[in-house]
Coordinates of N, CA and C in Angstrom, one line a residue:
Chain Q
E1 N 2.2 186.6 180.6 CA 2.9 187.3 179.6 C 2.8 186.7 177.8
P2 N 2.3 188.1 177.3 CA 1.8 187.5 175.4 C 2.0 186.2 175.2
E3 N 1.5 185.2 174.8 CA 2.3 184.0 173.8 C 1.3 183.9 172.1
V4 N 1.7 183.5 171.4 CA 1.5 183.1 170.0 C 0.5 181.9 170.2
T5 N -0.8 182.4 169.7 CA -1.5 180.7 170.4 C -2.5 180.3 168.5
Q6 N -2.3 178.9 168.4 CA -2.7 178.7 166.6 C -3.4 177.6 166.9
T7 N -4.8 177.6 166.5 CA -5.4 176.5 166.5 C -6.0 175.8 164.9
P8 N -6.6 174.8 164.8 CA -7.2 173.6 166.3 C -4.8 173.3 166.3
S9 N -5.0 172.8 167.5 CA -3.7 172.0 167.7 C -3.8 170.8 167.4
H10 N -5.0 169.8 166.5 CA -4.6 168.5 165.5 C -5.6 168.7 165.1
Q11 N -5.1 168.5 163.3 CA -6.3 168.5 162.7 C -6.2 167.7 161.0
V12 N -7.2 166.3 161.6 CA -7.2 165.6 160.2 C -8.0 166.1 159.1
T13 N -7.8 165.8 158.0 CA -8.0 166.1 156.7 C -7.3 164.8 155.7
Q14 N -8.6 164.6 155.0 CA -8.5 163.9 153.6 C -7.8 163.8 152.6
M15 N -6.5 163.8 152.1 CA -6.4 163.6 151.0 C -7.1 164.8 150.4
G16 N -6.5 166.3 149.4 CA -7.6 166.5 148.0 C -7.5 167.8 148.5
Q17 N -7.7 167.6 150.2 CA -9.1 168.3 150.8 C -8.1 170.3 151.0
E18 N -8.7 171.0 151.3 CA -8.1 172.5 151.6 C -8.0 172.4 153.2
V19 N -6.9 173.1 153.7 CA -6.9 172.6 155.0 C -6.6 174.5 155.7
I20 N -6.9 175.0 156.5 CA -6.0 176.1 157.0 C -5.8 176.4 158.6
L21 N -4.8 176.9 159.0 CA -4.3 176.9 160.1 C -4.0 178.1 160.3
R22 N -4.8 178.6 161.6 CA -4.8 179.9 162.0 C -4.1 180.2 163.6
C23 N -3.5 181.1 163.4 CA -2.5 181.9 164.2 C -2.8 182.8 164.5
V24 N -3.1 183.8 166.0 CA -2.9 184.6 166.1 C -1.4 185.3 167.4
P25 N -0.7 186.3 166.7 CA 0.5 186.7 167.4 C 0.7 187.7 168.1
I26 N 1.5 187.3 168.6 CA 1.7 188.5 169.7 C 1.3 190.1 168.6
S27 N 0.3 190.7 169.9 CA -0.1 191.4 169.7 C 0.2 193.0 168.6
N28 N 1.7 193.2 168.8 CA 1.8 194.3 168.6 C 3.6 193.6 168.2
H29 N 4.2 192.7 167.5 CA 4.4 191.9 166.5 C 4.2 192.4 165.2
L30 N 5.1 192.6 164.5 CA 5.5 192.7 163.2 C 5.4 192.0 162.3
Y31 N 6.6 190.7 162.3 CA 6.8 190.1 161.5 C 6.1 188.5 161.4
F32 N 5.7 187.9 160.8 CA 5.0 186.8 161.3 C 5.3 185.5 160.4
Y33 N 5.9 184.3 161.0 CA 6.4 183.0 160.0 C 6.3 182.1 160.7
W34 N 5.9 180.6 159.4 CA 5.6 179.5 159.6 C 6.6 178.9 159.5
Y35 N 6.7 177.4 160.1 CA 6.6 176.5 160.0 C 6.7 175.1 160.1
R36 N 7.0 174.3 159.1 CA 6.5 173.1 159.7 C 8.2 171.8 160.2
Q37 N 7.2 171.1 160.6 CA 8.4 169.6 161.2 C 7.4 168.9 160.8
I38 N 8.2 167.7 160.1 CA 8.0 166.8 159.8 C 8.6 166.1 160.4
L39 N 7.6 164.3 161.1 CA 7.8 163.8 162.6 C 9.4 163.0 162.4
G40 N 10.0 163.4 163.1 CA 11.7 163.3 163.4 C 12.7 163.8 162.4
Q41 N 12.0 164.8 161.6 CA 13.4 165.9 160.8 C 12.7 167.1 161.6
K42 N 14.0 168.1 160.7 CA 13.9 169.1 161.6 C 13.2 170.2 161.4
V43 N 12.7 171.3 162.1 CA 11.9 172.6 161.7 C 12.2 173.1 160.3
E44 N 11.5 173.2 159.8 CA 12.2 173.7 158.0 C 11.4 175.2 158.1
F45 N 11.5 176.3 157.3 CA 10.8 177.2 156.5 C 10.1 177.5 156.0
L46 N 9.0 177.8 155.9 CA 7.9 178.5 154.7 C 8.1 179.3 154.1
V47 N 7.5 179.9 155.3 CA 7.0 181.9 154.6 C 7.2 182.8 155.8
S48 N 8.2 183.7 155.2 CA 7.6 184.7 156.5 C 7.2 186.4 155.2
F49 N 6.2 186.8 156.8 CA 5.4 187.7 156.1 C 5.4 189.5 157.1
Y50 N 5.6 190.5 156.0 CA 6.1 192.0 157.3 C 5.3 192.7 156.2
N51 N 4.5 193.9 156.8 CA 3.5 194.8 155.5 C 2.5 194.1 155.0
N52 N 2.0 193.4 155.5 CA 1.0 192.8 154.4 C 1.0 192.1 153.2
E53 N 2.7 191.6 153.5 CA 3.2 191.0 152.7 C 4.0 189.7 152.6
I54 N 4.3 188.9 152.1 CA 5.1 187.8 151.9 C 6.8 188.5 152.1
S55 N 7.5 189.0 152.4 CA 8.3 189.3 152.4 C 9.8 187.6 152.0
E56 N 9.6 186.4 152.1 CA 10.4 185.8 151.8 C 9.7 184.3 151.8
K57 N 9.7 183.4 151.0 CA 10.0 181.7 151.5 C 10.5 181.1 150.0
S58 N 10.6 180.1 151.1 CA 10.8 178.5 151.1 C 10.7 178.3 150.1
E59 N 11.1 177.1 149.1 CA 11.3 176.0 147.9 C 9.7 175.2 148.3
I60 N 9.8 175.2 149.5 CA 8.3 173.7 150.5 C 7.0 174.8 150.1
F61 N 7.2 176.5 150.1 CA 5.5 176.8 149.8 C 5.7 177.1 148.3
D62 N 4.9 176.1 147.9 CA 4.6 176.2 146.4 C 2.9 176.6 145.6
D63 N 2.7 176.5 144.9 CA 1.7 177.1 144.4 C 0.5 176.8 145.6
Q64 N 0.5 175.5 146.4 CA -0.3 175.3 147.2 C -0.6 175.4 148.2
F65 N 0.4 176.5 148.8 CA 0.2 177.0 150.2 C 0.3 178.7 149.8
S66 N -0.6 179.4 150.5 CA -1.0 181.1 150.6 C -1.1 180.8 152.3
V67 N -1.1 182.3 152.4 CA -0.5 182.9 153.9 C -1.4 184.4 153.6
E68 N -2.3 184.7 155.0 CA -3.2 185.8 154.6 C -3.3 186.2 156.1
R69 N -3.7 187.3 156.3 CA -3.7 188.4 157.4 C -5.2 188.9 157.4
P70 N -6.0 188.3 157.8 CA -7.4 189.0 156.9 C -8.0 189.9 158.2
D71 N -7.5 190.2 159.3 CA -7.6 191.1 160.0 C -6.1 191.7 160.7
G72 N -7.0 192.4 162.1 CA -5.8 192.9 162.6 C -5.0 191.9 163.3
S73 N -5.8 190.5 163.0 CA -5.0 189.9 164.5 C -5.3 188.4 164.2
N74 N -5.6 188.0 163.2 CA -5.6 186.4 163.1 C -4.2 186.6 161.4
F75 N -3.5 185.0 161.5 CA -2.4 185.5 160.6 C -2.8 183.7 160.2
T76 N -2.9 183.5 159.2 CA -3.2 182.2 158.6 C -2.7 181.3 157.0
L77 N -2.9 180.6 157.5 CA -1.4 179.4 156.1 C -2.6 178.4 156.2
K78 N -2.7 178.3 154.9 CA -4.0 177.8 153.5 C -2.8 177.2 152.5
I79 N -3.2 175.4 153.0 CA -2.7 174.7 151.6 C -4.2 174.3 151.2
R80 N -4.4 174.3 149.6 CA -5.2 174.3 149.1 C -5.5 172.9 148.6
S81 N -4.7 171.8 148.2 CA -5.5 170.4 147.9 C -4.1 169.2 148.8
T82 N -4.3 169.1 150.3 CA -3.1 168.6 150.7 C -3.0 167.4 149.7
K83 N -1.7 167.0 150.2 CA -1.0 165.6 150.2 C -0.2 165.3 151.2
L84 N -0.1 163.9 151.4 CA 0.3 163.3 151.9 C 0.9 163.6 153.2
E85 N 2.0 164.2 152.2 CA 3.3 164.6 152.7 C 3.5 165.7 153.8
D86 N 2.0 166.8 153.0 CA 2.0 167.5 154.0 C 1.7 167.2 155.2
S87 N 2.1 166.0 155.9 CA 1.1 165.3 157.3 C 2.7 166.1 158.4
A88 N 2.5 167.1 159.3 CA 4.1 167.5 159.5 C 2.7 168.1 160.9
M89 N 3.9 168.8 161.9 CA 3.4 170.1 163.0 C 3.6 171.4 162.3
Y90 N 2.6 171.9 162.1 CA 2.5 173.3 161.5 C 3.1 174.4 162.8
F91 N 3.7 175.4 162.5 CA 4.2 176.1 164.2 C 4.3 177.9 163.3
C92 N 4.0 178.5 164.0 CA 3.1 179.8 163.4 C 4.4 180.6 164.4
A93 N 4.9 181.6 164.1 CA 6.0 182.4 165.2 C 5.5 183.7 164.5
S94 N 6.1 184.7 166.1 CA 6.2 186.3 165.6 C 7.0 187.1 165.6
S95 N 7.4 188.0 165.5 CA 8.1 188.6 166.1 C 8.4 189.9 166.6
G96 N 8.8 191.2 167.2 CA 9.4 192.1 166.7 C 10.8 192.6 166.2
P97 N 11.2 194.2 166.0 CA 11.9 193.7 165.1 C 13.3 193.8 166.1
R98 N 14.7 192.4 165.0 CA 15.2 192.3 166.1 C 15.1 191.8 166.9
E99 N 14.4 191.1 167.0 CA 13.7 190.0 168.6 C 13.6 189.0 168.8
P100 N 14.2 188.1 169.8 CA 13.4 187.0 169.7 C 12.0 186.1 168.8
Q101 N 12.1 185.2 168.0 CA 10.6 184.5 167.8 C 10.7 184.4 168.6
H102 N 8.9 184.6 168.7 CA 7.8 183.6 170.1 C 6.9 182.3 168.9
F103 N 7.4 181.5 169.6 CA 6.6 180.3 168.2 C 5.4 179.6 169.4
G104 N 3.9 179.1 168.8 CA 3.0 179.0 169.1 C 3.0 177.4 169.6
D105 N 2.1 176.8 169.8 CA 2.6 174.8 170.1 C 2.3 174.7 169.3
G106 N 1.9 174.9 168.0 CA 2.2 174.3 166.9 C 0.1 173.4 166.6
T107 N 0.2 173.2 165.2 CA -0.8 172.6 164.8 C -0.5 170.7 164.4
R108 N -0.8 170.2 164.9 CA -0.3 168.4 164.4 C -1.5 168.3 163.0
L109 N -0.8 168.3 161.2 CA -1.5 168.3 160.8 C -1.8 166.6 160.0
S110 N -2.9 165.7 160.2 CA -2.2 164.5 159.3 C -3.4 164.3 158.4
I111 N -3.0 163.9 157.3 CA -3.7 163.5 155.9 C -4.0 162.4 155.7
L112 N -4.7 161.6 155.4 CA -4.9 160.4 155.7 C -5.6 160.0 153.8
Chain M
K1 N 26.1 168.8 152.9 CA 26.7 169.9 153.8 C 25.7 170.7 154.9
N2 N 25.4 170.2 155.9 CA 24.5 171.0 157.0 C 24.4 172.4 156.7
E3 N 24.3 173.0 156.8 CA 23.8 174.8 157.1 C 24.9 174.6 158.2
V4 N 23.7 174.2 159.5 CA 23.9 174.0 161.1 C 23.8 172.9 161.6
E5 N 25.1 172.5 162.1 CA 25.3 171.9 162.3 C 25.3 171.6 164.3
Q6 N 24.8 170.5 165.2 CA 25.0 170.1 166.6 C 25.6 169.0 167.0
S7 N 25.6 169.2 168.1 CA 26.3 167.8 168.7 C 26.2 168.0 170.2
P8 N 25.9 167.2 170.9 CA 25.8 165.4 170.6 C 24.7 165.8 169.7
Q9 N 24.4 164.4 168.8 CA 22.7 164.4 168.6 C 22.1 163.9 170.0
N10 N 22.5 163.5 170.7 CA 21.5 162.4 172.1 C 22.6 162.6 173.0
L11 N 22.0 163.3 174.2 CA 22.9 163.0 175.6 C 22.4 162.7 176.8
T12 N 22.1 161.3 177.6 CA 21.7 161.4 178.2 C 22.9 161.8 179.4
A13 N 22.0 162.6 180.9 CA 23.3 163.0 181.7 C 22.2 162.1 183.5
Q14 N 22.9 162.6 184.3 CA 22.3 162.5 185.4 C 22.0 163.6 185.8
E15 N 21.2 163.5 186.5 CA 20.9 165.0 187.4 C 22.2 165.8 188.4
G16 N 22.2 167.3 188.5 CA 23.3 167.8 188.8 C 24.8 167.6 187.9
E17 N 24.3 167.5 186.7 CA 26.0 167.7 185.5 C 25.2 169.0 185.0
F18 N 26.8 169.3 184.8 CA 27.5 170.4 184.1 C 26.6 169.8 182.4
I19 N 26.2 170.2 181.7 CA 25.6 169.8 180.2 C 26.0 171.2 179.2
T20 N 26.7 170.7 177.7 CA 27.5 171.8 176.8 C 26.3 171.1 175.9
I21 N 25.8 171.8 174.8 CA 25.3 171.6 173.3 C 26.5 172.7 172.5
N22 N 26.9 172.0 171.4 CA 27.5 173.3 170.7 C 26.9 172.9 169.0
C23 N 27.1 174.2 168.4 CA 26.4 174.1 167.4 C 27.4 175.3 166.5
S24 N 27.7 174.9 165.2 CA 28.6 175.5 164.5 C 27.4 175.7 162.7
Y25 N 27.6 176.9 162.4 CA 27.4 176.9 161.2 C 28.3 177.2 160.5
S26 N 27.7 177.6 159.3 CA 28.6 177.7 158.0 C 28.9 179.5 157.2
V27 N 28.2 180.3 157.7 CA 28.5 181.5 157.1 C 27.8 182.4 158.1
G28 N 27.9 184.0 157.5 CA 28.4 184.9 158.6 C 26.7 185.0 158.9
I29 N 26.4 185.5 160.1 CA 24.8 185.2 160.7 C 24.9 186.6 161.7
S30 N 23.2 187.1 161.4 CA 22.8 188.1 162.0 C 22.9 187.8 163.4
A31 N 21.8 186.2 163.4 CA 21.6 186.3 165.3 C 21.7 185.0 164.8
L32 N 22.0 184.0 166.5 CA 21.9 182.9 166.0 C 20.5 182.4 167.6
H33 N 19.7 181.5 167.1 CA 18.7 180.9 168.3 C 19.3 180.0 169.3
W34 N 18.9 179.8 170.6 CA 18.0 178.5 170.9 C 16.9 178.8 171.4
L35 N 16.5 177.1 171.1 CA 15.1 177.0 171.3 C 15.4 175.6 171.7
Q36 N 13.9 175.7 172.5 CA 13.7 174.6 173.6 C 12.2 173.9 173.1
Q37 N 11.9 172.3 172.6 CA 11.2 171.7 172.0 C 10.5 170.4 173.2
H38 N 9.6 170.9 174.0 CA 8.9 169.7 174.7 C 8.7 167.9 174.0
P39 N 8.6 167.3 174.4 CA 7.9 166.2 174.1 C 6.6 166.6 173.5
G40 N 5.8 167.4 173.8 CA 4.5 167.7 173.5 C 5.0 168.7 171.4
G41 N 5.3 169.3 171.6 CA 6.2 169.8 170.4 C 6.0 171.1 170.4
G42 N 5.5 171.8 171.4 CA 5.4 173.2 171.5 C 7.1 173.5 171.8
I43 N 7.8 174.4 171.3 CA 8.9 175.5 170.8 C 8.9 176.7 171.8
V44 N 9.9 176.9 172.7 CA 10.0 177.7 173.5 C 11.8 178.6 173.0
S45 N 11.6 179.7 172.5 CA 12.4 180.3 172.6 C 13.5 180.5 173.8
L46 N 14.8 180.2 173.9 CA 15.7 180.6 175.2 C 16.0 181.8 174.9
F47 N 17.1 182.0 173.7 CA 18.0 183.0 173.5 C 18.0 182.7 172.4
M48 N 18.2 184.7 171.9 CA 18.6 185.0 170.8 C 20.5 185.8 170.8
L49 N 20.9 185.5 169.8 CA 22.7 185.9 170.6 C 23.4 186.7 168.7
S50 N 24.0 187.2 168.9 CA 24.4 188.1 167.5 C 26.2 188.1 168.2
S51 N 26.6 188.5 169.8 CA 27.5 188.5 170.5 C 27.7 188.3 171.7
G52 N 29.2 187.6 172.4 CA 28.9 186.9 173.5 C 28.3 186.1 174.3
K53 N 28.1 186.3 175.4 CA 27.1 185.6 176.1 C 26.2 186.1 176.6
K54 N 24.9 184.8 176.5 CA 24.0 185.9 177.5 C 23.6 184.5 179.0
K55 N 22.9 184.9 179.7 CA 22.4 183.9 180.6 C 21.2 184.1 181.1
H56 N 20.4 183.3 181.5 CA 19.1 183.1 182.0 C 19.0 182.0 183.2
G57 N 18.9 182.5 184.0 CA 18.8 180.4 185.8 C 19.4 180.3 185.3
R58 N 19.9 178.9 185.4 CA 20.9 177.8 184.8 C 21.2 177.4 183.4
L59 N 20.6 178.5 182.8 CA 21.1 178.4 181.5 C 22.1 179.5 180.7
I60 N 23.1 179.2 180.5 CA 24.1 179.7 179.3 C 24.3 179.5 177.9
A61 N 23.7 181.0 176.9 CA 24.7 180.5 176.1 C 25.9 182.0 175.6
T62 N 26.2 181.7 174.4 CA 28.2 181.6 174.2 C 27.8 181.7 173.0
I63 N 28.8 182.4 172.4 CA 28.5 182.6 170.7 C 30.4 183.0 170.4
N64 N 31.2 182.1 169.6 CA 32.3 182.8 168.4 C 31.9 183.3 167.6
I65 N 31.8 185.1 167.0 CA 31.4 184.3 165.6 C 32.5 184.8 164.7
Q66 N 33.9 184.4 165.1 CA 34.7 184.2 163.9 C 35.6 183.0 163.9
E67 N 34.6 181.9 164.8 CA 34.8 180.4 165.0 C 33.4 179.8 164.3
K68 N 32.2 180.9 164.3 CA 31.6 180.4 163.7 C 30.5 179.2 164.4
H69 N 30.5 179.6 165.8 CA 30.2 178.4 166.6 C 29.6 179.0 168.5
S70 N 28.7 178.6 168.0 CA 28.2 178.5 169.4 C 28.1 177.3 170.4
S71 N 27.5 177.9 171.8 CA 27.2 176.6 173.3 C 26.1 177.0 173.6
L72 N 25.3 176.0 174.3 CA 24.2 176.1 175.3 C 24.4 175.3 176.2
H73 N 24.7 176.1 177.4 CA 25.3 175.1 178.7 C 23.9 175.3 180.2
I74 N 23.8 174.3 180.0 CA 22.5 174.1 181.1 C 23.9 173.8 182.8
T75 N 23.5 174.3 183.9 CA 24.0 174.6 185.3 C 23.1 173.1 186.1
A76 N 23.9 172.5 187.1 CA 23.2 171.9 187.3 C 21.9 171.2 187.3
S77 N 21.5 170.5 186.2 CA 20.5 169.7 185.2 C 20.3 169.4 186.3
H78 N 18.7 169.0 185.7 CA 17.8 168.9 186.2 C 16.6 167.6 186.2
P79 N 16.2 166.7 186.1 CA 15.0 165.8 185.0 C 14.1 166.7 183.9
R80 N 13.8 168.1 184.3 CA 12.3 168.8 184.4 C 14.0 169.6 182.8
D81 N 14.9 169.3 182.6 CA 15.7 170.3 181.3 C 15.7 169.4 180.0
S82 N 14.9 168.5 180.3 CA 14.9 167.3 179.4 C 14.3 167.4 178.7
A83 N 14.6 167.5 176.8 CA 13.4 168.1 176.5 C 14.8 167.8 174.4
V84 N 14.4 168.7 174.4 CA 15.3 168.3 172.4 C 15.9 169.6 172.7
Y85 N 16.7 170.6 172.3 CA 17.9 171.7 172.5 C 17.6 172.2 170.6
I86 N 17.4 172.8 170.2 CA 17.4 173.4 168.8 C 18.6 174.7 168.8
C87 N 19.4 174.7 167.9 CA 19.8 176.3 167.3 C 19.5 176.1 166.3
A88 N 19.0 177.7 165.7 CA 19.6 177.8 164.7 C 19.5 179.6 163.8
A89 N 20.3 179.0 162.6 CA 21.2 180.6 162.3 C 20.0 181.6 161.0
F90 N 20.4 182.2 161.9 CA 19.2 184.1 161.2 C 20.5 184.8 160.1
S91 N 20.3 184.9 158.8 CA 21.2 185.3 157.9 C 20.9 185.8 156.6
M92 N 21.4 186.8 156.2 CA 21.3 186.8 154.9 C 21.4 186.3 154.2
E93 N 22.2 185.6 154.6 CA 22.8 184.1 153.4 C 22.2 183.3 152.9
Y94 N 21.6 182.8 154.2 CA 19.8 181.9 154.0 C 19.3 181.8 153.7
G95 N 19.1 183.4 153.2 CA 18.1 184.0 152.3 C 17.1 184.5 153.5
N96 N 17.9 185.3 154.7 CA 16.9 186.0 155.8 C 16.3 185.2 155.7
K97 N 16.2 183.5 156.7 CA 15.3 183.3 157.1 C 16.3 182.6 158.5
L98 N 15.0 182.2 159.2 CA 16.1 181.1 160.2 C 16.5 179.4 159.5
V99 N 17.5 179.4 159.8 CA 18.0 178.0 159.4 C 18.3 177.2 160.7
F100 N 17.6 176.1 161.1 CA 17.3 175.3 161.8 C 18.6 174.0 162.0
G101 N 19.3 173.6 163.3 CA 19.9 172.4 162.8 C 18.4 171.2 163.5
A102 N 19.3 169.5 164.1 CA 18.4 169.1 164.2 C 17.9 168.7 165.2
G103 N 18.9 169.0 165.9 CA 18.9 169.7 167.8 C 19.0 168.0 168.3
T104 N 19.5 168.4 169.5 CA 20.2 167.6 170.9 C 19.5 166.7 171.9
I105 N 18.6 165.9 171.6 CA 17.7 165.4 172.5 C 18.4 164.8 174.0
L106 N 17.9 166.1 174.7 CA 18.6 165.7 175.7 C 17.8 165.4 177.1
R107 N 18.7 163.8 177.7 CA 17.3 163.3 179.0 C 17.9 163.2 180.2
V108 N 17.5 164.3 181.2 CA 18.1 164.1 182.7 C 17.8 162.9 183.9
K109 N 18.9 162.6 183.5 CA 17.9 160.9 184.9 C 18.2 161.5 186.7
S110 N 17.0 161.3 187.4 CA 17.6 161.7 188.3 C 18.1 160.1 189.7

């Protein structure tokens, strides 16, 4: 069964550094999402992406965050200048129209 | 007030027991998702439903649109069912995005 893959599984970065989290969605999906989960807290929506543009974003998704679909397969989340509070599990998901979202296994981001 | 509320927060069951996890939400929704999160952190989608009932193996999900309530049932529970179960609602009133409940931590003892 096709699946969403995320790399790396764990990223350790110094505060203030840029980080790029990568996702390969399921190939025929059109809708892409990023979520984050701070340790011990709920999963939170960050951003959704459709037709090569952001369709929805949360208040968390400020100017430090950006998303890109640089080619036909990858979907990336960039954090420009990481802060301690960016430490979390980041999940990518994809779906077709009116279908369940398929989640990747997540990237654990640790900011030192 | 939380937009999506789940109960119970924690649930311990003996192997073989019938388990029910509840989810209530505050607005009209277009779909409700039940998700499973294992200790390693990965999330698996179990169900997406907008009305009625769905069944997959020992898992059953129901939704009552009028009462804004959904339940996830596990029949003949097994230790491998131990995980966090999360409901998430998709609604234009939430800004056309998934809003997640806090999750129910299920432990099934053998």
